[in-house]
Short mmCIF file of C-alpha atoms in Angstrom, two decimals:
data_model
loop_
_atom_site.label_atom_id
_atom_site.label_comp_id
_atom_site.label_asym_id
_atom_site.label_seq_id
_atom_site.Cartn_x
_atom_site.Cartn_y
_atom_site.Cartn_z
CA UNK A 1 23.81 7.13 33.05
CA UNK A 2 20.99 6.91 30.53
CA UNK A 3 19.55 3.46 30.06
CA UNK A 4 16.58 4.45 27.97
CA UNK A 5 16.93 2.81 24.56
CA UNK A 6 16.49 4.82 21.36
CA UNK A 7 15.89 1.71 19.21
CA UNK A 8 13.99 -0.79 21.38
CA UNK A 9 13.34 -4.02 19.50
CA UNK A 10 10.16 -6.11 19.90
CA UNK A 11 10.60 -9.76 20.79
CA UNK A 12 7.58 -12.06 21.09
CA UNK A 13 7.26 -13.57 24.59
CA UNK A 14 6.30 -16.84 22.88
CA UNK A 15 9.77 -16.98 21.27
CA UNK A 16 12.14 -16.52 24.21
CA UNK A 17 15.00 -18.05 22.21
CA UNK A 18 15.00 -14.85 20.17
CA UNK A 19 16.03 -12.76 23.19
CA UNK A 20 19.70 -13.67 22.94
CA UNK A 21 19.67 -12.88 19.22
CA UNK A 22 18.10 -9.49 20.01
CA UNK A 23 20.74 -8.83 22.67
CA UNK A 24 23.45 -9.42 20.06
CA UNK A 25 21.78 -7.09 17.54
CA UNK A 26 22.29 -3.36 17.09
CA UNK A 27 19.21 -2.65 19.23
CA UNK A 28 20.06 -0.92 22.49
CA UNK A 29 17.00 -2.24 24.28
CA UNK A 30 14.27 -4.88 24.09
CA UNK A 31 10.50 -4.99 24.40
CA UNK A 32 9.29 -8.46 25.29
CA UNK A 33 5.77 -8.62 23.96
CA UNK A 34 2.90 -10.49 25.57
CA UNK A 35 0.24 -8.71 23.51
CA UNK A 36 -0.17 -8.65 19.71
CA UNK A 37 2.64 -11.08 18.82
CA UNK A 38 1.32 -13.86 21.09
CA UNK A 39 -1.79 -15.81 19.97
CA UNK A 40 -4.69 -15.78 22.40
CA UNK A 41 -4.44 -19.48 23.23
CA UNK A 42 -0.68 -19.14 24.01
CA UNK A 43 -0.78 -16.14 26.31
CA UNK A 44 -0.93 -18.02 29.62
CA UNK A 45 1.92 -20.30 28.61
CA UNK A 46 4.00 -17.38 27.33
CA UNK A 47 3.50 -15.44 30.56
CA UNK A 48 4.59 -18.36 32.74
CA UNK A 49 7.57 -19.11 30.51
CA UNK A 50 8.70 -15.47 30.64
CA UNK A 51 8.48 -15.41 34.45
CA UNK A 52 10.61 -18.56 34.60
CA UNK A 53 13.08 -17.14 32.08
CA UNK A 54 13.54 -13.91 34.03
CA UNK A 55 14.04 -15.79 37.27
CA UNK A 56 16.99 -17.70 35.84
CA UNK A 57 18.44 -15.56 33.06
CA UNK A 58 19.82 -12.01 33.12
CA UNK A 59 19.01 -9.83 30.11
CA UNK A 60 22.05 -7.67 29.36
CA UNK A 61 20.20 -4.72 27.80
CA UNK A 62 17.46 -2.46 29.18
CA UNK A 63 14.11 -4.06 28.54
CA UNK A 64 10.39 -3.40 28.86
CA UNK A 65 7.49 -5.84 28.89
CA UNK A 66 4.43 -5.03 26.82
CA UNK A 67 1.52 -6.52 28.70
CA UNK A 68 -1.99 -7.10 27.48
CA UNK A 69 -4.58 -4.33 27.89
CA UNK A 70 -5.35 -3.78 31.57
CA UNK A 71 -9.08 -4.04 30.84
CA UNK A 72 -8.64 -7.74 29.88
CA UNK A 73 -8.18 -10.83 32.06
CA UNK A 74 -4.75 -11.46 30.54
CA UNK A 75 -3.69 -7.90 31.33
CA UNK A 76 -4.80 -8.27 34.95
CA UNK A 77 -2.66 -11.40 35.26
CA UNK A 78 0.34 -9.88 33.48
CA UNK A 79 0.79 -6.93 35.82
CA UNK A 80 1.00 -9.03 38.97
CA UNK A 81 3.84 -11.34 37.99
CA UNK A 82 6.68 -9.00 37.01
CA UNK A 83 8.88 -7.44 39.65
CA UNK A 84 10.65 -4.10 39.39
CA UNK A 85 13.72 -5.55 41.06
CA UNK A 86 14.74 -7.66 38.04
CA UNK A 87 18.03 -6.31 36.64
CA UNK A 88 17.66 -4.06 33.58
CA UNK A 89 13.86 -4.22 33.73
CA UNK A 90 12.70 -0.67 33.10
CA UNK A 91 8.94 -1.05 33.27
CA UNK A 92 5.74 -2.06 31.52
CA UNK A 93 4.31 -0.84 28.24
CA UNK A 94 0.57 -0.48 28.59
CA UNK A 95 -1.41 -0.85 25.35
CA UNK A 96 -4.91 0.35 24.48
CA UNK A 97 -5.10 2.59 27.55
CA UNK A 98 -7.78 5.25 27.55
CA UNK A 99 -8.74 5.89 31.17
CA UNK A 100 -6.29 6.96 33.97
CA UNK A 101 -8.26 4.74 36.35
CA UNK A 102 -6.78 1.69 34.63
CA UNK A 103 -3.43 2.50 36.24
CA UNK A 104 -4.71 2.26 39.85
CA UNK A 105 -4.26 -1.53 39.87
CA UNK A 106 -0.53 -1.23 39.24
CA UNK A 107 2.11 -1.45 41.96
CA UNK A 108 3.45 1.99 42.89
CA UNK A 109 7.06 0.88 42.27
CA UNK A 110 6.41 -0.05 38.62
CA UNK A 111 7.13 2.51 35.89
CA UNK A 112 5.03 2.47 32.73
CA UNK A 113 5.01 3.75 29.18
CA UNK A 114 1.56 4.37 27.83
CA UNK A 115 0.92 3.17 24.27
CA UNK A 116 -1.44 5.67 22.68
CA UNK A 117 -3.55 3.84 20.13
CA UNK A 118 -7.02 5.37 20.09
CA UNK A 119 -8.66 8.77 19.58
CA UNK A 120 -9.97 8.59 23.16
CA UNK A 121 -6.44 8.08 24.48
CA UNK A 122 -5.29 11.14 22.52
CA UNK A 123 -8.16 13.17 23.96
CA UNK A 124 -7.30 12.04 27.51
CA UNK A 125 -3.53 12.56 27.29
CA UNK A 126 -3.49 15.49 29.74
CA UNK A 127 -5.10 13.32 32.44
CA UNK A 128 -3.21 10.11 31.60
CA UNK A 129 0.18 11.77 32.21
CA UNK A 130 -0.70 12.82 35.76
CA UNK A 131 -0.04 9.42 37.27
CA UNK A 132 3.45 9.31 38.85
CA UNK A 133 4.07 5.82 37.50
CA UNK A 134 4.07 7.15 33.94
CA UNK A 135 7.60 7.60 32.61
CA UNK A 136 6.80 7.91 28.92
CA UNK A 137 4.35 7.96 26.03
CA UNK A 138 4.52 5.94 22.81
CA UNK A 139 2.59 6.06 19.58
CA UNK A 140 0.86 2.91 18.38
CA UNK A 141 0.39 3.98 14.82
CA UNK A 142 -1.11 0.78 13.40
CA UNK A 143 -4.02 0.60 15.82
CA UNK A 144 -4.55 4.34 15.80
CA UNK A 145 -4.69 4.51 11.99
CA UNK A 146 -7.18 1.60 11.98
CA UNK A 147 -9.39 3.55 14.41
CA UNK A 148 -9.12 6.70 12.35
CA UNK A 149 -9.56 4.98 9.01
CA UNK A 150 -6.31 6.54 7.80
CA UNK A 151 -3.05 5.13 6.46
CA UNK A 152 0.13 5.13 8.52
CA UNK A 153 1.94 7.80 6.53
CA UNK A 154 3.80 10.55 8.28
CA UNK A 155 1.28 13.21 7.32
CA UNK A 156 -1.71 11.16 8.42
CA UNK A 157 -0.34 10.71 12.00
CA UNK A 158 1.49 13.99 12.39
CA UNK A 159 -1.18 15.55 14.61
CA UNK A 160 -1.14 12.53 16.92
CA UNK A 161 2.65 12.62 17.11
CA UNK A 162 2.61 16.32 17.88
CA UNK A 163 0.03 15.87 20.64
CA UNK A 164 2.11 13.10 22.27
CA UNK A 165 5.31 15.15 22.20
CA UNK A 166 3.57 18.26 23.55
CA UNK A 167 1.88 16.47 26.43
CA UNK A 168 5.05 14.51 27.29
CA UNK A 169 7.02 17.74 27.49
CA UNK A 170 4.73 19.04 30.25
CA UNK A 171 6.09 16.46 32.66
CA UNK A 172 9.46 15.70 31.12
CA UNK A 173 8.34 12.25 29.95
CA UNK A 174 10.19 10.16 27.39
CA UNK A 175 8.65 9.42 24.03
CA UNK A 176 8.81 6.54 21.55
CA UNK A 177 7.62 6.83 17.93
CA UNK A 178 5.54 4.23 16.19
CA UNK A 179 7.35 1.36 14.38
CA UNK A 180 7.97 1.62 10.65
CA UNK A 181 6.27 -1.39 9.08
CA UNK A 182 8.07 -1.55 5.72
CA UNK A 183 11.04 -3.62 6.91
CA UNK A 184 12.98 -3.54 3.65
CA UNK A 185 12.64 0.22 2.94
CA UNK A 186 15.67 1.55 4.79
CA UNK A 187 15.58 4.92 3.08
CA UNK A 188 12.02 5.71 4.24
CA UNK A 189 12.83 4.38 7.73
CA UNK A 190 15.77 6.77 7.94
CA UNK A 191 13.62 9.69 6.76
CA UNK A 192 10.78 8.93 9.18
CA UNK A 193 13.25 8.55 12.03
CA UNK A 194 14.81 11.93 11.18
CA UNK A 195 11.39 13.57 11.20
CA UNK A 196 10.41 11.95 14.48
CA UNK A 197 13.51 13.23 16.16
CA UNK A 198 13.06 16.69 14.69
CA UNK A 199 9.63 17.12 16.31
CA UNK A 200 10.82 15.89 19.69
CA UNK A 201 10.63 12.10 19.94
CA UNK A 202 13.40 10.46 21.92
CA UNK A 203 13.33 7.03 20.25
CA UNK A 204 11.52 4.76 17.81
CA UNK A 205 10.32 1.19 18.06
CA UNK A 206 12.12 -1.40 15.92
CA UNK A 207 10.31 -4.49 14.63
CA UNK A 208 13.33 -6.08 12.95
CA UNK A 209 16.98 -6.15 14.07
CA UNK A 210 18.22 -4.47 10.90
CA UNK A 211 16.12 -1.40 11.66
CA UNK A 212 17.94 -0.67 14.94
CA UNK A 213 21.18 0.62 13.40
CA UNK A 214 19.34 3.11 11.17
CA UNK A 215 17.18 4.35 14.03
CA UNK A 216 20.19 4.89 16.30
CA UNK A 217 22.06 6.76 13.57
CA UNK A 218 19.15 9.20 13.24
CA UNK A 219 18.34 9.62 16.96
CA UNK A 220 21.74 9.62 18.66
CA UNK A 221 23.78 12.85 18.41
CA UNK A 222 26.91 12.98 16.30
CA UNK A 223 30.30 13.61 17.88
CA UNK A 224 30.06 17.21 16.67
CA UNK A 225 26.65 17.61 18.34
CA UNK A 226 27.95 16.16 21.56
CA UNK A 227 30.93 18.54 21.62
CA UNK A 228 28.59 21.44 20.90
CA UNK A 229 26.36 20.45 23.79
CA UNK A 230 29.26 20.20 26.21
CA UNK A 231 30.63 23.56 25.10
CA UNK A 232 27.27 25.30 25.51
CA UNK A 233 26.60 23.80 28.92
CA UNK A 234 30.08 24.72 30.17
CA UNK A 235 29.81 28.29 28.85
CA UNK A 236 26.40 28.77 30.41
CA UNK A 237 27.51 27.35 33.76
CA UNK A 238 30.38 29.86 33.83
CA UNK A 239 28.03 32.79 33.03
CA UNK A 240 25.67 34.71 35.26
CA UNK A 241 22.62 33.22 33.58
CA UNK A 242 20.23 35.00 31.24
CA UNK A 243 21.15 34.91 27.58
CA UNK A 244 24.71 34.47 26.27
CA UNK A 245 26.34 33.96 22.89
CA UNK A 246 28.29 30.76 22.04
CA UNK A 247 29.90 30.59 18.61
CA UNK A 248 27.48 33.22 17.34
CA UNK A 249 24.39 31.42 18.63
CA UNK A 250 22.11 32.79 21.33
CA UNK A 251 21.94 30.48 24.34
CA UNK A 252 19.53 30.66 27.24
CA UNK A 253 18.08 28.26 29.78
CA UNK A 254 15.79 26.29 27.39
CA UNK A 255 18.70 25.68 25.03
CA UNK A 256 20.82 24.42 27.91
CA UNK A 257 18.05 21.98 28.95
CA UNK A 258 17.95 20.70 25.38
CA UNK A 259 21.74 20.23 25.34
CA UNK A 260 21.61 18.33 28.64
CA UNK A 261 18.95 16.03 27.22
CA UNK A 262 21.10 15.46 24.14
CA UNK A 263 23.96 14.27 26.34
CA UNK A 264 21.69 12.18 28.52
CA UNK A 265 20.26 10.27 25.61
CA UNK A 266 23.82 9.43 24.61
CA UNK A 267 24.59 8.01 28.04
CA UNK A 268 26.62 11.00 29.22
CA UNK A 269 25.98 12.18 32.76
CA UNK A 270 27.78 15.47 33.37
CA UNK A 271 27.27 15.26 37.13
CA UNK A 272 29.34 12.06 37.26
CA UNK A 273 32.17 13.36 35.08
#
């Protein structure tokens, strides 16, 4: 069963009372944030409070924890207090990463998503993805655009998005698109989500609960798309391989892999059916 959220919602670690509200929202996952949303002088308190919270409270949705950069004292402290055995905890999101050596201090049983936020990180993608702890890549558009001196428009960050999707595909990693900062512009959010999915992203960060529904509608397959995927997979499994035709469309192994991923992202595991 897929438990990777397509609309993970950021929740500041300094506002743990927001977690229950986030669980009741349309978001299908949470990102508890120790980095940008927590003031410097509150980071130690927020970390300790989050550890206490997780030891006594079960979060009902899949969640990640965005730690501070691993090159900082706060980041070093963050990575040593969260255990992979906590229910529904899927891993850490590592911001500002540029060098694969940064990952050596992490426990081998922790999975991570790398937040790509600098030109150097983009340049080093092929080496960053080699670490077995890496389960995904995400675009940090705000920081990257600041580094580049660009705006955050789709066209400005298209090359970065394409590089992330291409490198992730080499190892079958999951991908999360950058958040859309204009909270009240639902039309543009829907359009950017559609574009992100079309080039290969699996999900998109949400920074407000009302964004989650729109993101899910654009990323999750429709009923028609699910039925198409099941039909193609069944037809191919009953064939001798190679290329076949299904409803007038050519189908071969790459198309079948795409259809299986479509089902997986919707929480459908064919092997268990």
